[in-house]
Amino acid sequence: MSDVKILGIESSCDETAAAVVVNGREVLSNVIYSQVPTHTLYGGVVPEIASRQHVEKINQVIRKALSDADTRLEDLDAIAVTYGPGLVGPLLVGVGAAKAIAYAKNIPLVGVNHIEGHISANYVDNKELVPPFMCLVASGGHSHIVMVKDYGEYEIVGRTHDDAAGEAFDKVARAIGLGYPGGPKVDKIAREGNPHAIEFPRAVVDGCPYDFSFSGLKSAVLNYLNGAEMKHEEINKADVAASFQQAVIDVLTDHTIRAAKDHGMKQVALAGGVAANSGLREALKEAAEANGMKYYNPSMILCTDNGAMIASAGYFEYMKGVRSDITLNANPNLKIGER
Ligand code: KG4
Ligand code: ZN
């Protein structure tokens, strides 16, 4: 069978990204324009500014992805684009660009779920990974344990009842004065701290052994900081970061391995922005291997938002015959496995 070349477009949050990927696994180009420096000024993503920057950058990013891949629009088999979940304004920019090109050049269009994209990043960096596997997806907006039964076939096994893991990282980082985005900053400073210095809670959700709740942990960190301030005690930021991070890692790892075991999975994968966390990567790998399971994660650059993961997820949808048309719209609340 001849190769299938797909342009993937991503604009759901604060990265404007496009990539060309062959057969869902081989990356020919991967262009990411990060708006992080802009949003850092405001301590978080400002949706209106994000939309505007996507509009300014999207054509440039797509053009560069095509030229880096030495590919013309005519060479593409399909265009895959994130249509949800995410911020509606930013999503509309990518969807609009993809529809315009697909319509003008008569190229098949495939709408892709952002979370399914994160999971698919694993196919790009792990050529031998074939479903079924259990995947922990932890990003700024989502924390799920997803059973990947087959390509493009998902069952949510665990979910968060309140904050996403990345959101907890961002909020704690702000509280200890590290700024936005919090994840990488907490990760870095945690390496100098003692993860057992402060005993923060590991929350479980009654009756839902694979689910998460991070709001209690976040409050515990804030209470600890307020308590120290009232007593005029100096806090050790590295110890707070390390102890908080350890509490998140313990819960994420524990629930994922339990879910994998209970569902008879022999493979475990990690995905989403929080998958870039060095402590989490190590802990999940160690726990998976101790339980006789194979462990996978994407390279750092494919953990956070990018176009290659969208092209990969789009490829498996395309092969199943999924096509979107000119009526494709942004869906900010799109669920995994939903179309
Ligand atoms: O997947 P992503 O780029 O965007 C969403 O889809 O949300 O994830 C961004 C999230 C942010 O909350 C960020 O703080 C977190 O991923 N993150 C990390 C690390 N790098 C990014 N969290 C912990 N450790 C990291 N090294
Ligand atoms: Zn993401």
PDB file of N, CA and C in Angstrom, residues 49-84:
ATOM      1  N   ILE A  49      -6.114  36.769  23.610  1.00  0.00           N
ATOM      2  CA  ILE A  49      -4.771  37.001  23.068  1.00  0.00           C
ATOM      3  C   ILE A  49      -4.295  35.756  22.310  1.00  0.00           C
ATOM      4  N   ALA A  50      -4.608  34.588  22.862  1.00  0.00           N
ATOM      5  CA  ALA A  50      -4.220  33.335  22.199  1.00  0.00           C
ATOM      6  C   ALA A  50      -4.842  33.266  20.810  1.00  0.00           C
ATOM      7  N   SER A  51      -6.147  33.583  20.710  1.00  0.00           N
ATOM      8  CA  SER A  51      -6.836  33.538  19.406  1.00  0.00           C
ATOM      9  C   SER A  51      -6.129  34.442  18.411  1.00  0.00           C
ATOM     10  N   ARG A  52      -5.830  35.658  18.868  1.00  0.00           N
ATOM     11  CA  ARG A  52      -5.221  36.644  17.968  1.00  0.00           C
ATOM     12  C   ARG A  52      -3.847  36.175  17.475  1.00  0.00           C
ATOM     13  N   GLN A  53      -3.065  35.599  18.403  1.00  0.00           N
ATOM     14  CA  GLN A  53      -1.734  35.130  17.994  1.00  0.00           C
ATOM     15  C   GLN A  53      -1.831  33.939  17.037  1.00  0.00           C
ATOM     16  N   HIS A  54      -2.825  33.080  17.251  1.00  0.00           N
ATOM     17  CA  HIS A  54      -3.015  31.965  16.312  1.00  0.00           C
ATOM     18  C   HIS A  54      -3.295  32.499  14.911  1.00  0.00           C
ATOM     19  N   VAL A  55      -4.165  33.524  14.842  1.00  0.00           N
ATOM     20  CA  VAL A  55      -4.508  34.116  13.540  1.00  0.00           C
ATOM     21  C   VAL A  55      -3.246  34.658  12.865  1.00  0.00           C
ATOM     22  N   GLU A  56      -2.401  35.316  13.669  1.00  0.00           N
ATOM     23  CA  GLU A  56      -1.186  35.909  13.097  1.00  0.00           C
ATOM     24  C   GLU A  56      -0.200  34.851  12.622  1.00  0.00           C
ATOM     25  N   LYS A  57      -0.138  33.709  13.291  1.00  0.00           N
ATOM     26  CA  LYS A  57       0.939  32.745  13.037  1.00  0.00           C
ATOM     27  C   LYS A  57       0.557  31.546  12.188  1.00  0.00           C
ATOM     28  N   ILE A  58      -0.736  31.238  12.106  1.00  0.00           N
ATOM     29  CA  ILE A  58      -1.103  29.920  11.580  1.00  0.00           C
ATOM     30  C   ILE A  58      -0.607  29.664  10.144  1.00  0.00           C
ATOM     31  N   ASN A  59      -0.762  30.651   9.268  1.00  0.00           N
ATOM     32  CA  ASN A  59      -0.344  30.423   7.871  1.00  0.00           C
ATOM     33  C   ASN A  59       1.154  30.195   7.768  1.00  0.00           C
ATOM     34  N   GLN A  60       1.904  30.996   8.528  1.00  0.00           N
ATOM     35  CA  GLN A  60       3.364  30.870   8.567  1.00  0.00           C
ATOM     36  C   GLN A  60       3.790  29.474   9.043  1.00  0.00           C
ATOM     37  N   VAL A  61       3.143  29.024  10.106  1.00  0.00           N
ATOM     38  CA  VAL A  61       3.486  27.726  10.704  1.00  0.00           C
ATOM     39  C   VAL A  61       3.163  26.585   9.727  1.00  0.00           C
ATOM     40  N   ILE A  62       2.009  26.676   9.064  1.00  0.00           N
ATOM     41  CA  ILE A  62       1.623  25.636   8.101  1.00  0.00           C
ATOM     42  C   ILE A  62       2.596  25.634   6.916  1.00  0.00           C
ATOM     43  N   ARG A  63       2.915  26.828   6.425  1.00  0.00           N
ATOM     44  CA  ARG A  63       3.834  26.928   5.287  1.00  0.00           C
ATOM     45  C   ARG A  63       5.188  26.320   5.630  1.00  0.00           C
ATOM     46  N   LYS A  64       5.671  26.588   6.839  1.00  0.00           N
ATOM     47  CA  LYS A  64       6.986  26.064   7.248  1.00  0.00           C
ATOM     48  C   LYS A  64       6.926  24.544   7.414  1.00  0.00           C
ATOM     49  N   ALA A  65       5.816  24.036   7.952  1.00  0.00           N
ATOM     50  CA  ALA A  65       5.685  22.577   8.119  1.00  0.00           C
ATOM     51  C   ALA A  65       5.749  21.891   6.753  1.00  0.00           C
ATOM     52  N   LEU A  66       5.106  22.503   5.753  1.00  0.00           N
ATOM     53  CA  LEU A  66       5.121  21.916   4.411  1.00  0.00           C
ATOM     54  C   LEU A  66       6.517  22.013   3.789  1.00  0.00           C
ATOM     55  N   SER A  67       7.150  23.174   3.928  1.00  0.00           N
ATOM     56  CA  SER A  67       8.463  23.318   3.283  1.00  0.00           C
ATOM     57  C   SER A  67       9.524  22.476   4.001  1.00  0.00           C
ATOM     58  N   ASP A  68       9.485  22.393   5.321  1.00  0.00           N
ATOM     59  CA  ASP A  68      10.437  21.525   6.046  1.00  0.00           C
ATOM     60  C   ASP A  68      10.291  20.065   5.597  1.00  0.00           C
ATOM     61  N   ALA A  69       9.068  19.687   5.245  1.00  0.00           N
ATOM     62  CA  ALA A  69       8.809  18.298   4.846  1.00  0.00           C
ATOM     63  C   ALA A  69       8.969  18.115   3.343  1.00  0.00           C
ATOM     64  N   ASP A  70       9.335  19.202   2.659  1.00  0.00           N
ATOM     65  CA  ASP A  70       9.492  19.173   1.214  1.00  0.00           C
ATOM     66  C   ASP A  70       8.212  18.633   0.556  1.00  0.00           C
ATOM     67  N   THR A  71       7.116  19.142   1.029  1.00  0.00           N
ATOM     68  CA  THR A  71       5.798  18.633   0.616  1.00  0.00           C
ATOM     69  C   THR A  71       4.939  19.771   0.078  1.00  0.00           C
ATOM     70  N   ARG A  72       4.209  19.493  -1.040  1.00  0.00           N
ATOM     71  CA  ARG A  72       3.256  20.484  -1.551  1.00  0.00           C
ATOM     72  C   ARG A  72       1.863  20.074  -1.065  1.00  0.00           C
ATOM     73  N   LEU A  73       0.944  21.006  -1.078  1.00  0.00           N
ATOM     74  CA  LEU A  73      -0.425  20.662  -0.657  1.00  0.00           C
ATOM     75  C   LEU A  73      -0.966  19.505  -1.501  1.00  0.00           C
ATOM     76  N   GLU A  74      -0.588  19.502  -2.784  1.00  0.00           N
ATOM     77  CA  GLU A  74      -1.075  18.469  -3.706  1.00  0.00           C
ATOM     78  C   GLU A  74      -0.597  17.071  -3.304  1.00  0.00           C
ATOM     79  N   ASP A  75       0.497  17.005  -2.513  1.00  0.00           N
ATOM     80  CA  ASP A  75       1.051  15.696  -2.116  1.00  0.00           C
ATOM     81  C   ASP A  75       0.328  15.099  -0.909  1.00  0.00           C
ATOM     82  N   LEU A  76      -0.537  15.902  -0.286  1.00  0.00           N
ATOM     83  CA  LEU A  76      -1.172  15.433   0.956  1.00  0.00           C
ATOM     84  C   LEU A  76      -2.345  14.493   0.673  1.00  0.00           C
ATOM     85  N   ASP A  77      -2.477  13.469   1.515  1.00  0.00           N
ATOM     86  CA  ASP A  77      -3.634  12.581   1.429  1.00  0.00           C
ATOM     87  C   ASP A  77      -4.787  13.107   2.268  1.00  0.00           C
ATOM     88  N   ALA A  78      -4.438  13.862   3.328  1.00  0.00           N
ATOM     89  CA  ALA A  78      -5.489  14.422   4.185  1.00  0.00           C
ATOM     90  C   ALA A  78      -4.923  15.529   5.052  1.00  0.00           C
ATOM     91  N   ILE A  79      -5.846  16.335   5.596  1.00  0.00           N
ATOM     92  CA  ILE A  79      -5.488  17.335   6.597  1.00  0.00           C
ATOM     93  C   ILE A  79      -6.233  16.967   7.869  1.00  0.00           C
ATOM     94  N   ALA A  80      -5.471  16.831   8.962  1.00  0.00           N
ATOM     95  CA  ALA A  80      -6.078  16.527  10.264  1.00  0.00           C
ATOM     96  C   ALA A  80      -5.997  17.780  11.119  1.00  0.00           C
ATOM     97  N   VAL A  81      -7.069  18.090  11.816  1.00  0.00           N
ATOM     98  CA  VAL A  81      -7.067  19.303  12.645  1.00  0.00           C
ATOM     99  C   VAL A  81      -7.774  19.045  13.972  1.00  0.00           C
ATOM    100  N   THR A  82      -7.218  19.606  15.038  1.00  0.00           N
ATOM    101  CA  THR A  82      -7.869  19.534  16.355  1.00  0.00           C
ATOM    102  C   THR A  82      -9.150  20.359  16.324  1.00  0.00           C
ATOM    103  N   TYR A  83     -10.300  19.728  16.674  1.00  0.00           N
ATOM    104  CA  TYR A  83     -11.543  20.537  16.740  1.00  0.00           C
ATOM    105  C   TYR A  83     -12.113  20.546  18.162  1.00  0.00           C
ATOM    106  N   GLY A  84     -11.396  19.938  19.122  1.00  0.00           N
ATOM    107  CA  GLY A  84     -11.807  19.980  20.520  1.00  0.00           C
ATOM    108  C   GLY A  84     -11.096  18.880  21.279  1.00  0.00           C
TER     109      GLY A  84
END
